[in-house]
mmCIF file of C-alpha atoms in Angstrom:
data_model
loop_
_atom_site.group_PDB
_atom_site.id
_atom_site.type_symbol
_atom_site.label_atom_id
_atom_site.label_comp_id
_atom_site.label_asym_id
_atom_site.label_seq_id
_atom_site.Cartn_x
_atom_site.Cartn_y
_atom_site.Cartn_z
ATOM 1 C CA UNK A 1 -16.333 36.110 30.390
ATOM 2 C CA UNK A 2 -13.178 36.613 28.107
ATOM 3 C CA UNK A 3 -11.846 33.201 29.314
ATOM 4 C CA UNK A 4 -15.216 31.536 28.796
ATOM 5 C CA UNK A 5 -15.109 33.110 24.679
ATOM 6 C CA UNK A 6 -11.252 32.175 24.675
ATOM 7 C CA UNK A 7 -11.805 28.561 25.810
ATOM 8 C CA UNK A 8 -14.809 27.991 23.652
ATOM 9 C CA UNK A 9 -12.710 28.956 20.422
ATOM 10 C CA UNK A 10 -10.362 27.024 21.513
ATOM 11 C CA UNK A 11 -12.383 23.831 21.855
ATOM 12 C CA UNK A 12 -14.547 25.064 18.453
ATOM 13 C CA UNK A 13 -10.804 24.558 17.023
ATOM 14 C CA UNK A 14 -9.416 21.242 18.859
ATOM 15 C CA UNK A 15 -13.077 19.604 17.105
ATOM 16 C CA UNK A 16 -12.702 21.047 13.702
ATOM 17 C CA UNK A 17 -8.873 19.663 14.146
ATOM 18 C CA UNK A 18 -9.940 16.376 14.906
ATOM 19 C CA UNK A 19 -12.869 16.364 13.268
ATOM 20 C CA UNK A 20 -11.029 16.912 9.468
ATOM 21 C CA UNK A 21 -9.709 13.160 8.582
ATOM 22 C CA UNK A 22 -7.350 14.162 5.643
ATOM 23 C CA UNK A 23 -6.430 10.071 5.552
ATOM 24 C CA UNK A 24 -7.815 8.598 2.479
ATOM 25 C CA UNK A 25 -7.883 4.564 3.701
ATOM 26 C CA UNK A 26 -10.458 3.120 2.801
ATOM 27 C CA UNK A 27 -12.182 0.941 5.888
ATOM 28 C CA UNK A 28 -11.074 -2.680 5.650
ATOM 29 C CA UNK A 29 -8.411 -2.129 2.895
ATOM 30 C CA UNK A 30 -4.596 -2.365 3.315
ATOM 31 C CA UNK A 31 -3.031 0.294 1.780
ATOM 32 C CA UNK A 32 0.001 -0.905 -0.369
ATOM 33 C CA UNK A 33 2.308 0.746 -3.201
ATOM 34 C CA UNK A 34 2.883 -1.442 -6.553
ATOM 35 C CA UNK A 35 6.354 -1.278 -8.087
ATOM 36 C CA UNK A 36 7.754 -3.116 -10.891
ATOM 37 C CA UNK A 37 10.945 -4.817 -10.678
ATOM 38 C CA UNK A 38 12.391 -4.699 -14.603
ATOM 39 C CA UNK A 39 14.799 -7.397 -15.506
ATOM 40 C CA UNK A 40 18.665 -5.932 -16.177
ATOM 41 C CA UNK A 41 21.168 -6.589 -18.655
ATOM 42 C CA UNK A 42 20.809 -9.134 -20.512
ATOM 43 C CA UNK A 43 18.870 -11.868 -18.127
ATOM 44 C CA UNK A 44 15.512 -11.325 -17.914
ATOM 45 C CA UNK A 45 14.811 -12.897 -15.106
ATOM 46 C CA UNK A 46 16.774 -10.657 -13.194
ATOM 47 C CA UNK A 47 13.743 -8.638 -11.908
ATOM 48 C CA UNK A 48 10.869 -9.566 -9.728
ATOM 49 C CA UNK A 49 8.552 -8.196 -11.699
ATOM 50 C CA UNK A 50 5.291 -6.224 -10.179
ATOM 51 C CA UNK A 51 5.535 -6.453 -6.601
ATOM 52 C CA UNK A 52 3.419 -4.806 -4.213
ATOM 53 C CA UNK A 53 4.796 -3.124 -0.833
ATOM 54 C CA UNK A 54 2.620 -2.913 2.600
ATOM 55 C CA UNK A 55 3.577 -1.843 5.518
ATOM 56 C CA UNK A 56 7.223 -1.657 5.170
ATOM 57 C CA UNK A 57 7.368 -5.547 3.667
ATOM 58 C CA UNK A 58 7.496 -6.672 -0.343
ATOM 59 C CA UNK A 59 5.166 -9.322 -1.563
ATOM 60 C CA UNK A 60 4.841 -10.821 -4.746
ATOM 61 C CA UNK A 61 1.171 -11.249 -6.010
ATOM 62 C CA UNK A 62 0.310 -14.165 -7.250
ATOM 63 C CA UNK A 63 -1.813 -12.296 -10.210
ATOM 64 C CA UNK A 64 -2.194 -8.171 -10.990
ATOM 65 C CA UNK A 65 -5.234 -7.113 -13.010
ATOM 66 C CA UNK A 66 -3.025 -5.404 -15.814
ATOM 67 C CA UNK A 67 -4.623 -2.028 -15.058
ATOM 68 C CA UNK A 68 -3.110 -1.896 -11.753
ATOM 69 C CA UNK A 69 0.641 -2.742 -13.237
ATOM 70 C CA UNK A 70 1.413 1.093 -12.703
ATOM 71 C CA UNK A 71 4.836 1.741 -10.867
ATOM 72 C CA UNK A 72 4.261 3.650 -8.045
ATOM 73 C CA UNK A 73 0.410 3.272 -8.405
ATOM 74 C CA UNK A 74 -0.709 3.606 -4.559
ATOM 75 C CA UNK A 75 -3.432 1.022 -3.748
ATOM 76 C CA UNK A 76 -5.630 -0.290 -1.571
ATOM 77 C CA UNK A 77 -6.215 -4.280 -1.168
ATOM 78 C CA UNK A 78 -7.391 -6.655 0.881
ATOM 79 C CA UNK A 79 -5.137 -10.126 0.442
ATOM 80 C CA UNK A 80 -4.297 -13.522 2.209
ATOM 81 C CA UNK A 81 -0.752 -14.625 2.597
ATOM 82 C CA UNK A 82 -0.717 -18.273 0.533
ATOM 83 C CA UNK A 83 2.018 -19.842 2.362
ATOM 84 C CA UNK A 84 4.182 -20.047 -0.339
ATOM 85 C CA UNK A 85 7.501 -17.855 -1.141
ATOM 86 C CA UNK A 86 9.182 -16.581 -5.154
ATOM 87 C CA UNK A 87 12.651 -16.369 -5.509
ATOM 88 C CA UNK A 88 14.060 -13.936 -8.023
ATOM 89 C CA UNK A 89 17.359 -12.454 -8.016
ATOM 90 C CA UNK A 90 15.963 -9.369 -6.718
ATOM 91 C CA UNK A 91 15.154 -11.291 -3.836
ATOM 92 C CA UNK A 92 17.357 -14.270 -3.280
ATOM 93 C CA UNK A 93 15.873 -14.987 0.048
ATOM 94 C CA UNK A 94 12.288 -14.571 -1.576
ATOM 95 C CA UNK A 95 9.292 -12.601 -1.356
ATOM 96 C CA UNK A 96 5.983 -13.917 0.440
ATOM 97 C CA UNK A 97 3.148 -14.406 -2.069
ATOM 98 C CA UNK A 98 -0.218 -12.905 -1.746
ATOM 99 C CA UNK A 99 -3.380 -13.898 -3.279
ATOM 100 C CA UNK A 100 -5.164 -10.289 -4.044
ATOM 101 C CA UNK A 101 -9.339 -10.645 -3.004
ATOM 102 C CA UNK A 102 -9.893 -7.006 -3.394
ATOM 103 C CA UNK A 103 -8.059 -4.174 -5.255
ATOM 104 C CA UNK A 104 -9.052 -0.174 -5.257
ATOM 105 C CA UNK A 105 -6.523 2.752 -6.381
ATOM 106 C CA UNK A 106 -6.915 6.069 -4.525
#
């Protein structure tokens, strides 16, 4: 009987364990960080300006609602590559552009 009472608390732990979903994505969203790029010294156009990183790769959107230019502002978007690629001297090899359809913050 003990084992029965020790194996049912033990399983009335594992599902509250994997039950609790402490991940805040939000189904169908990409979660992505913006960060802003600011020109140095005296050429301005030394920065990339707001960028936006996903999974472990920097894109360059091709327009940012103003109340999401936030450094470090953790988002959550849903976005098409468009194909086409912005050099900056941040990145001299260039950064993919994105067109944005959907934005959220956490």
């Amino acid at each position: 009987m003990k084992k029965i009472k020790s194996f049912l608390l033990l399983l009335s732990f594992a599902m509250l364990f994997f039950s609790c979903n402490n991940n805040n994505d939000i189904p169908g969203y990409t979660q992505g960080v913006i960060r802003f790029t600011s020109p140095t010294g005296s050429d301005p156009n030394n920065g990339c300006g707001y960028v936006i990183d996903i999974n472990g790769a920097t894109y360059s959107p091709v327009s940012l609602d103003s109340k999401y230019q936030v450094n470090n502002m953790v988002v959550y978007v849903q976005y098409q590559t468009t194909g086409q690629r912005v050099t900056c001297k941040d990145a001299p090899n260039g950064l993919e552009q994105i067109s944005i359809q959907n934005i959220r913050s956490k």
